Amino acid sequence: MEPLRIHTGLVCPLNRTNVDTDQIIPKQFLKRIERSGFGQFLFYHWRFDDEGKLREDFILNKPQYQGASILVAGDNFGCGSSREHAPWAVQDFGFKVIIAPSYADIFKNNCVKNGILAIVASEEQVQTLMNKAESEGYSLTVNLEEQVVSDNEGFEIKFDIAPYPKQMLLNGWDEIGVTLSYEEQINKYEAARR
């Protein structure tokens, strides 16, 4: 995974609450065994009509949000089943950061394990960001080291993140990467047991 320290990106507002993992990545697309290739199916039933054509009225299909890497969403994002495919689809589509008032715990944990920063902000802060993101080209800078989200118009919020997931994201580690960071100590322990 890539380390995430400071990220500046275009913001896309998804003004919906209780977005569940089946809406994020519908079940019929879960047959792949690799982590890549799921982005094309992100929010499939919202992005495409029954004939597979893009719905022009859906936010992610609008030209002004192409290339967005920060998703601002409503309360209880990622609820539903525990499928890890949901953050795979979010990441593969190009999002590195999600900002919402709350998340399903399993979804939020799966985000960290896959290199996505899921920030909790108040409903008022999220609504402010949604309104600002209606302006074309609205971007935010997310500084994980300082735990601050800001724009170039003076808007700023601080966010909380536990030390362990913060270190995982800052270093670009998944759980195997965390284990490998102790490789020297593991090798010493194994050598002493022979």
PDB file of C-alpha atoms in Angstrom:
ATOM      1  CA  MET A   1       0.000   0.000   0.000  1.00  0.00           C
ATOM      2  CA  GLU A   2       1.045   3.590  -0.500  1.00  0.00           C
ATOM      3  CA  PRO A   3       1.775   5.705   2.562  1.00  0.00           C
ATOM      4  CA  LEU A   4      -0.789   8.425   3.219  1.00  0.00           C
ATOM      5  CA  ARG A   5       0.634  11.509   4.885  1.00  0.00           C
ATOM      6  CA  ILE A   6      -0.738  14.610   3.173  1.00  0.00           C
ATOM      7  CA  HIS A   7      -3.309  14.283   0.427  1.00  0.00           C
ATOM      8  CA  THR A   8      -4.901  17.063  -1.612  1.00  0.00           C
ATOM      9  CA  GLY A   9      -7.762  16.056  -3.840  1.00  0.00           C
ATOM     10  CA  LEU A  10     -11.024  16.937  -5.535  1.00  0.00           C
ATOM     11  CA  VAL A  11     -14.091  16.381  -3.337  1.00  0.00           C
ATOM     12  CA  CYS A  12     -17.212  14.494  -4.400  1.00  0.00           C
ATOM     13  CA  PRO A  13     -20.331  14.881  -2.209  1.00  0.00           C
ATOM     14  CA  LEU A  14     -22.501  11.768  -1.837  1.00  0.00           C
ATOM     15  CA  ASN A  15     -25.419  13.241   0.078  1.00  0.00           C
ATOM     16  CA  ARG A  16     -26.952   9.939   1.205  1.00  0.00           C
ATOM     17  CA  THR A  17     -27.197   8.252   4.593  1.00  0.00           C
ATOM     18  CA  ASN A  18     -27.060   4.542   5.439  1.00  0.00           C
ATOM     19  CA  VAL A  19     -25.108   3.631   2.307  1.00  0.00           C
ATOM     20  CA  ASP A  20     -24.635  -0.100   2.705  1.00  0.00           C
ATOM     21  CA  THR A  21     -21.959  -2.348   1.281  1.00  0.00           C
ATOM     22  CA  ASP A  22     -24.367  -3.867  -1.254  1.00  0.00           C
ATOM     23  CA  GLN A  23     -24.921  -0.394  -2.682  1.00  0.00           C
ATOM     24  CA  ILE A  24     -21.182   0.272  -2.644  1.00  0.00           C
ATOM     25  CA  ILE A  25     -20.448  -3.000  -4.502  1.00  0.00           C
ATOM     26  CA  PRO A  26     -23.427  -5.195  -5.453  1.00  0.00           C
ATOM     27  CA  LYS A  27     -23.196  -8.916  -4.725  1.00  0.00           C
ATOM     28  CA  GLN A  28     -23.069 -10.035  -8.380  1.00  0.00           C
ATOM     29  CA  PHE A  29     -19.593  -8.503  -8.683  1.00  0.00           C
ATOM     30  CA  LEU A  30     -18.012 -10.403  -5.789  1.00  0.00           C
ATOM     31  CA  LYS A  31     -16.754 -13.330  -7.865  1.00  0.00           C
ATOM     32  CA  ARG A  32     -13.257 -11.930  -8.425  1.00  0.00           C
ATOM     33  CA  ILE A  33     -10.467 -13.276  -6.231  1.00  0.00           C
ATOM     34  CA  GLU A  34      -8.030 -10.378  -6.636  1.00  0.00           C
ATOM     35  CA  ARG A  35      -8.402  -6.968  -4.983  1.00  0.00           C
ATOM     36  CA  SER A  36      -8.289  -4.952  -8.199  1.00  0.00           C
ATOM     37  CA  GLY A  37     -10.926  -4.264 -10.820  1.00  0.00           C
ATOM     38  CA  PHE A  38     -13.821  -3.505  -8.464  1.00  0.00           C
ATOM     39  CA  GLY A  39     -13.851   0.275  -9.041  1.00  0.00           C
ATOM     40  CA  GLN A  40     -15.817  -0.058 -12.260  1.00  0.00           C
ATOM     41  CA  PHE A  41     -18.692  -1.540 -10.224  1.00  0.00           C
ATOM     42  CA  LEU A  42     -18.716   1.077  -7.431  1.00  0.00           C
ATOM     43  CA  PHE A  43     -22.309   2.221  -6.738  1.00  0.00           C
ATOM     44  CA  TYR A  44     -23.260   0.237  -9.840  1.00  0.00           C
ATOM     45  CA  HIS A  45     -27.048   0.494  -9.533  1.00  0.00           C
ATOM     46  CA  TRP A  46     -26.806   4.228  -8.902  1.00  0.00           C
ATOM     47  CA  ARG A  47     -24.255   4.911 -11.648  1.00  0.00           C
ATOM     48  CA  PHE A  48     -25.881   2.792 -14.365  1.00  0.00           C
ATOM     49  CA  ASP A  49     -29.438   2.179 -15.554  1.00  0.00           C
ATOM     50  CA  ASP A  50     -30.927  -1.257 -16.312  1.00  0.00           C
ATOM     51  CA  GLU A  51     -29.360  -1.195 -19.788  1.00  0.00           C
ATOM     52  CA  GLY A  52     -25.876  -0.489 -18.419  1.00  0.00           C
ATOM     53  CA  LYS A  53     -25.825   3.172 -19.494  1.00  0.00           C
ATOM     54  CA  LEU A  54     -24.424   5.879 -17.231  1.00  0.00           C
ATOM     55  CA  ARG A  55     -27.052   7.857 -15.342  1.00  0.00           C
ATOM     56  CA  GLU A  56     -26.143  11.478 -16.003  1.00  0.00           C
ATOM     57  CA  ASP A  57     -27.885  12.650 -12.842  1.00  0.00           C
ATOM     58  CA  PHE A  58     -25.771  10.564 -10.438  1.00  0.00           C
ATOM     59  CA  ILE A  59     -23.078  12.622  -8.711  1.00  0.00           C
ATOM     60  CA  LEU A  60     -20.089  10.421  -9.623  1.00  0.00           C
ATOM     61  CA  ASN A  61     -21.045  10.557 -13.300  1.00  0.00           C
ATOM     62  CA  LYS A  62     -20.975  14.354 -13.483  1.00  0.00           C
ATOM     63  CA  PRO A  63     -17.907  15.706 -15.318  1.00  0.00           C
ATOM     64  CA  GLN A  64     -16.969  18.088 -12.491  1.00  0.00           C
ATOM     65  CA  TYR A  65     -16.315  15.128 -10.143  1.00  0.00           C
ATOM     66  CA  GLN A  66     -14.202  13.012 -12.468  1.00  0.00           C
ATOM     67  CA  GLY A  67     -10.930  12.215 -10.750  1.00  0.00           C
ATOM     68  CA  ALA A  68     -12.250  12.977  -7.250  1.00  0.00           C
ATOM     69  CA  SER A  69     -10.201  11.315  -4.526  1.00  0.00           C
ATOM     70  CA  ILE A  70     -12.073  12.511  -1.428  1.00  0.00           C
ATOM     71  CA  LEU A  71     -15.624  11.283  -0.849  1.00  0.00           C
ATOM     72  CA  VAL A  72     -17.891  13.134   1.577  1.00  0.00           C
ATOM     73  CA  ALA A  73     -20.852  10.994   2.606  1.00  0.00           C
ATOM     74  CA  GLY A  74     -23.763  10.861   5.029  1.00  0.00           C
ATOM     75  CA  ASP A  75     -24.188   9.116   8.344  1.00  0.00           C
ATOM     76  CA  ASN A  76     -23.658   5.347   8.779  1.00  0.00           C
ATOM     77  CA  PHE A  77     -21.553   4.881   5.649  1.00  0.00           C
ATOM     78  CA  GLY A  78     -20.571   1.278   4.887  1.00  0.00           C
ATOM     79  CA  CYS A  79     -23.311  -0.392   6.934  1.00  0.00           C
ATOM     80  CA  GLY A  80     -24.594  -3.844   6.008  1.00  0.00           C
ATOM     81  CA  SER A  81     -22.444  -6.879   5.389  1.00  0.00           C
ATOM     82  CA  SER A  82     -18.751  -7.093   6.242  1.00  0.00           C
ATOM     83  CA  ARG A  83     -17.540  -7.588   2.670  1.00  0.00           C
ATOM     84  CA  GLU A  84     -14.017  -6.274   2.207  1.00  0.00           C
ATOM     85  CA  HIS A  85     -14.855  -5.782  -1.465  1.00  0.00           C
ATOM     86  CA  ALA A  86     -16.556  -2.476  -0.550  1.00  0.00           C
ATOM     87  CA  PRO A  87     -13.338  -0.619   0.375  1.00  0.00           C
ATOM     88  CA  TRP A  88     -11.593  -2.388  -2.520  1.00  0.00           C
ATOM     89  CA  ALA A  89     -14.150  -0.816  -4.888  1.00  0.00           C
ATOM     90  CA  VAL A  90     -13.878   2.607  -3.231  1.00  0.00           C
ATOM     91  CA  GLN A  91     -10.091   2.540  -3.481  1.00  0.00           C
ATOM     92  CA  ASP A  92      -9.981   1.101  -7.004  1.00  0.00           C
ATOM     93  CA  PHE A  93     -12.297   3.904  -8.163  1.00  0.00           C
ATOM     94  CA  GLY A  94      -9.702   6.379  -6.892  1.00  0.00           C
ATOM     95  CA  PHE A  95     -10.851   7.513  -3.450  1.00  0.00           C
ATOM     96  CA  LYS A  96      -8.141   7.791  -0.798  1.00  0.00           C
ATOM     97  CA  VAL A  97     -10.180   9.572   1.898  1.00  0.00           C
ATOM     98  CA  ILE A  98     -13.806   9.361   3.045  1.00  0.00           C
ATOM     99  CA  ILE A  99     -15.344  11.918   5.389  1.00  0.00           C
ATOM    100  CA  ALA A 100     -18.652  11.069   7.085  1.00  0.00           C
ATOM    101  CA  PRO A 101     -20.392  11.517  10.465  1.00  0.00           C
ATOM    102  CA  SER A 102     -20.211   7.782  11.190  1.00  0.00           C
ATOM    103  CA  TYR A 103     -19.315   4.412   9.685  1.00  0.00           C
ATOM    104  CA  ALA A 104     -20.062   0.779  10.260  1.00  0.00           C
ATOM    105  CA  ASP A 105     -17.147  -0.455  12.394  1.00  0.00           C
ATOM    106  CA  ILE A 106     -16.182  -3.338  10.120  1.00  0.00           C
ATOM    107  CA  PHE A 107     -16.216  -1.116   7.037  1.00  0.00           C
ATOM    108  CA  LYS A 108     -14.058   1.510   8.757  1.00  0.00           C
ATOM    109  CA  ASN A 109     -11.558  -1.143   9.894  1.00  0.00           C
ATOM    110  CA  ASN A 110     -11.465  -2.608   6.388  1.00  0.00           C
ATOM    111  CA  CYS A 111     -10.712   0.868   5.019  1.00  0.00           C
ATOM    112  CA  VAL A 112      -7.598   1.159   7.197  1.00  0.00           C
ATOM    113  CA  LYS A 113      -6.467  -2.333   6.196  1.00  0.00           C
ATOM    114  CA  ASN A 114      -6.688  -1.257   2.561  1.00  0.00           C
ATOM    115  CA  GLY A 115      -5.073   2.171   2.800  1.00  0.00           C
ATOM    116  CA  ILE A 116      -8.181   4.385   2.929  1.00  0.00           C
ATOM    117  CA  LEU A 117      -8.492   7.063   5.595  1.00  0.00           C
ATOM    118  CA  ALA A 118     -12.071   7.158   6.956  1.00  0.00           C
ATOM    119  CA  ILE A 119     -12.470  10.430   8.851  1.00  0.00           C
ATOM    120  CA  VAL A 120     -15.312  11.070  11.285  1.00  0.00           C
ATOM    121  CA  ALA A 121     -16.607  14.664  11.240  1.00  0.00           C
ATOM    122  CA  SER A 122     -19.735  16.189  12.733  1.00  0.00           C
ATOM    123  CA  GLU A 123     -22.951  16.277  10.701  1.00  0.00           C
ATOM    124  CA  GLU A 124     -22.632  20.068  10.542  1.00  0.00           C
ATOM    125  CA  GLN A 125     -19.053  19.866   9.228  1.00  0.00           C
ATOM    126  CA  VAL A 126     -20.033  17.225   6.682  1.00  0.00           C
ATOM    127  CA  GLN A 127     -22.967  19.354   5.489  1.00  0.00           C
ATOM    128  CA  THR A 128     -20.633  22.340   5.108  1.00  0.00           C
ATOM    129  CA  LEU A 129     -18.297  20.205   2.985  1.00  0.00           C
ATOM    130  CA  MET A 130     -21.223  18.898   0.907  1.00  0.00           C
ATOM    131  CA  ASN A 131     -22.327  22.464   0.180  1.00  0.00           C
ATOM    132  CA  LYS A 132     -18.797  23.604  -0.675  1.00  0.00           C
ATOM    133  CA  ALA A 133     -18.272  20.574  -2.942  1.00  0.00           C
ATOM    134  CA  GLU A 134     -21.169  21.685  -5.123  1.00  0.00           C
ATOM    135  CA  SER A 135     -18.777  24.324  -6.475  1.00  0.00           C
ATOM    136  CA  GLU A 136     -16.767  22.982  -9.378  1.00  0.00           C
ATOM    137  CA  GLY A 137     -13.169  22.154  -8.545  1.00  0.00           C
ATOM    138  CA  TYR A 138     -13.556  22.190  -4.760  1.00  0.00           C
ATOM    139  CA  SER A 139     -10.629  20.415  -3.132  1.00  0.00           C
ATOM    140  CA  LEU A 140      -9.410  19.636   0.358  1.00  0.00           C
ATOM    141  CA  THR A 141      -6.043  18.913   1.894  1.00  0.00           C
ATOM    142  CA  VAL A 142      -5.937  16.114   4.436  1.00  0.00           C
ATOM    143  CA  ASN A 143      -2.898  16.078   6.686  1.00  0.00           C
ATOM    144  CA  LEU A 144      -2.860  12.752   8.523  1.00  0.00           C
ATOM    145  CA  GLU A 145       0.242  13.560  10.560  1.00  0.00           C
ATOM    146  CA  GLU A 146      -1.408  16.687  12.000  1.00  0.00           C
ATOM    147  CA  GLN A 147      -4.938  15.201  11.806  1.00  0.00           C
ATOM    148  CA  VAL A 148      -6.354  18.238  10.004  1.00  0.00           C
ATOM    149  CA  VAL A 149      -8.649  18.697   7.000  1.00  0.00           C
ATOM    150  CA  SER A 150      -8.547  22.129   5.346  1.00  0.00           C
ATOM    151  CA  ASP A 151      -9.351  24.012   2.187  1.00  0.00           C
ATOM    152  CA  ASN A 152      -7.889  27.191   0.714  1.00  0.00           C
ATOM    153  CA  GLU A 153     -10.889  29.236   1.911  1.00  0.00           C
ATOM    154  CA  GLY A 154     -10.108  29.037   5.641  1.00  0.00           C
ATOM    155  CA  PHE A 155     -12.209  25.971   6.467  1.00  0.00           C
ATOM    156  CA  GLU A 156     -10.446  23.585   8.860  1.00  0.00           C
ATOM    157  CA  ILE A 157     -11.413  20.648  11.038  1.00  0.00           C
ATOM    158  CA  LYS A 158      -9.359  18.447  13.293  1.00  0.00           C
ATOM    159  CA  PHE A 159     -10.096  14.735  13.412  1.00  0.00           C
ATOM    160  CA  ASP A 160      -9.295  11.871  15.749  1.00  0.00           C
ATOM    161  CA  ILE A 161      -7.618   8.635  14.776  1.00  0.00           C
ATOM    162  CA  ALA A 162      -6.172   5.944  17.024  1.00  0.00           C
ATOM    163  CA  PRO A 163      -2.359   5.558  16.976  1.00  0.00           C
ATOM    164  CA  TYR A 164      -2.322   2.045  15.444  1.00  0.00           C
ATOM    165  CA  PRO A 165      -4.397   2.795  12.306  1.00  0.00           C
ATOM    166  CA  LYS A 166      -2.613   6.126  11.951  1.00  0.00           C
ATOM    167  CA  GLN A 167       0.777   4.377  11.840  1.00  0.00           C
ATOM    168  CA  MET A 168      -0.554   1.800   9.375  1.00  0.00           C
ATOM    169  CA  LEU A 169      -1.718   4.541   6.992  1.00  0.00           C
ATOM    170  CA  LEU A 170       1.330   6.778   7.441  1.00  0.00           C
ATOM    171  CA  ASN A 171       3.645   3.861   6.614  1.00  0.00           C
ATOM    172  CA  GLY A 172       1.483   2.234   3.943  1.00  0.00           C
ATOM    173  CA  TRP A 173       1.296  -0.976   5.950  1.00  0.00           C
ATOM    174  CA  ASP A 174      -1.373  -3.621   5.959  1.00  0.00           C
ATOM    175  CA  GLU A 175      -1.370  -6.075   8.880  1.00  0.00           C
ATOM    176  CA  ILE A 176       1.318  -8.204   7.235  1.00  0.00           C
ATOM    177  CA  GLY A 177       3.415  -5.068   6.822  1.00  0.00           C
ATOM    178  CA  VAL A 178       3.038  -4.323  10.525  1.00  0.00           C
ATOM    179  CA  THR A 179       4.257  -7.839  11.344  1.00  0.00           C
ATOM    180  CA  LEU A 180       7.201  -7.474   8.960  1.00  0.00           C
ATOM    181  CA  SER A 181       8.233  -4.254  10.708  1.00  0.00           C
ATOM    182  CA  TYR A 182       9.209  -6.559  13.618  1.00  0.00           C
ATOM    183  CA  GLU A 183      11.139  -8.950  11.372  1.00  0.00           C
ATOM    184  CA  GLU A 184      14.457  -8.409  13.151  1.00  0.00           C
ATOM    185  CA  GLN A 185      12.945  -9.186  16.563  1.00  0.00           C
ATOM    186  CA  ILE A 186      11.071 -12.191  15.137  1.00  0.00           C
ATOM    187  CA  ASN A 187      14.279 -13.577  13.626  1.00  0.00           C
ATOM    188  CA  LYS A 188      16.140 -13.136  16.953  1.00  0.00           C
ATOM    189  CA  TYR A 189      13.350 -14.923  18.795  1.00  0.00           C
ATOM    190  CA  GLU A 190      13.308 -17.780  16.270  1.00  0.00           C
ATOM    191  CA  ALA A 191      17.103 -18.120  16.400  1.00  0.00           C
ATOM    192  CA  ALA A 192      17.037 -18.285  20.212  1.00  0.00           C
ATOM    193  CA  ARG A 193      14.491 -21.143  20.096  1.00  0.00           C
ATOM    194  CA  ARG A 194      16.643 -23.424  17.888  1.00  0.00           C
TER     195      ARG A 194
END
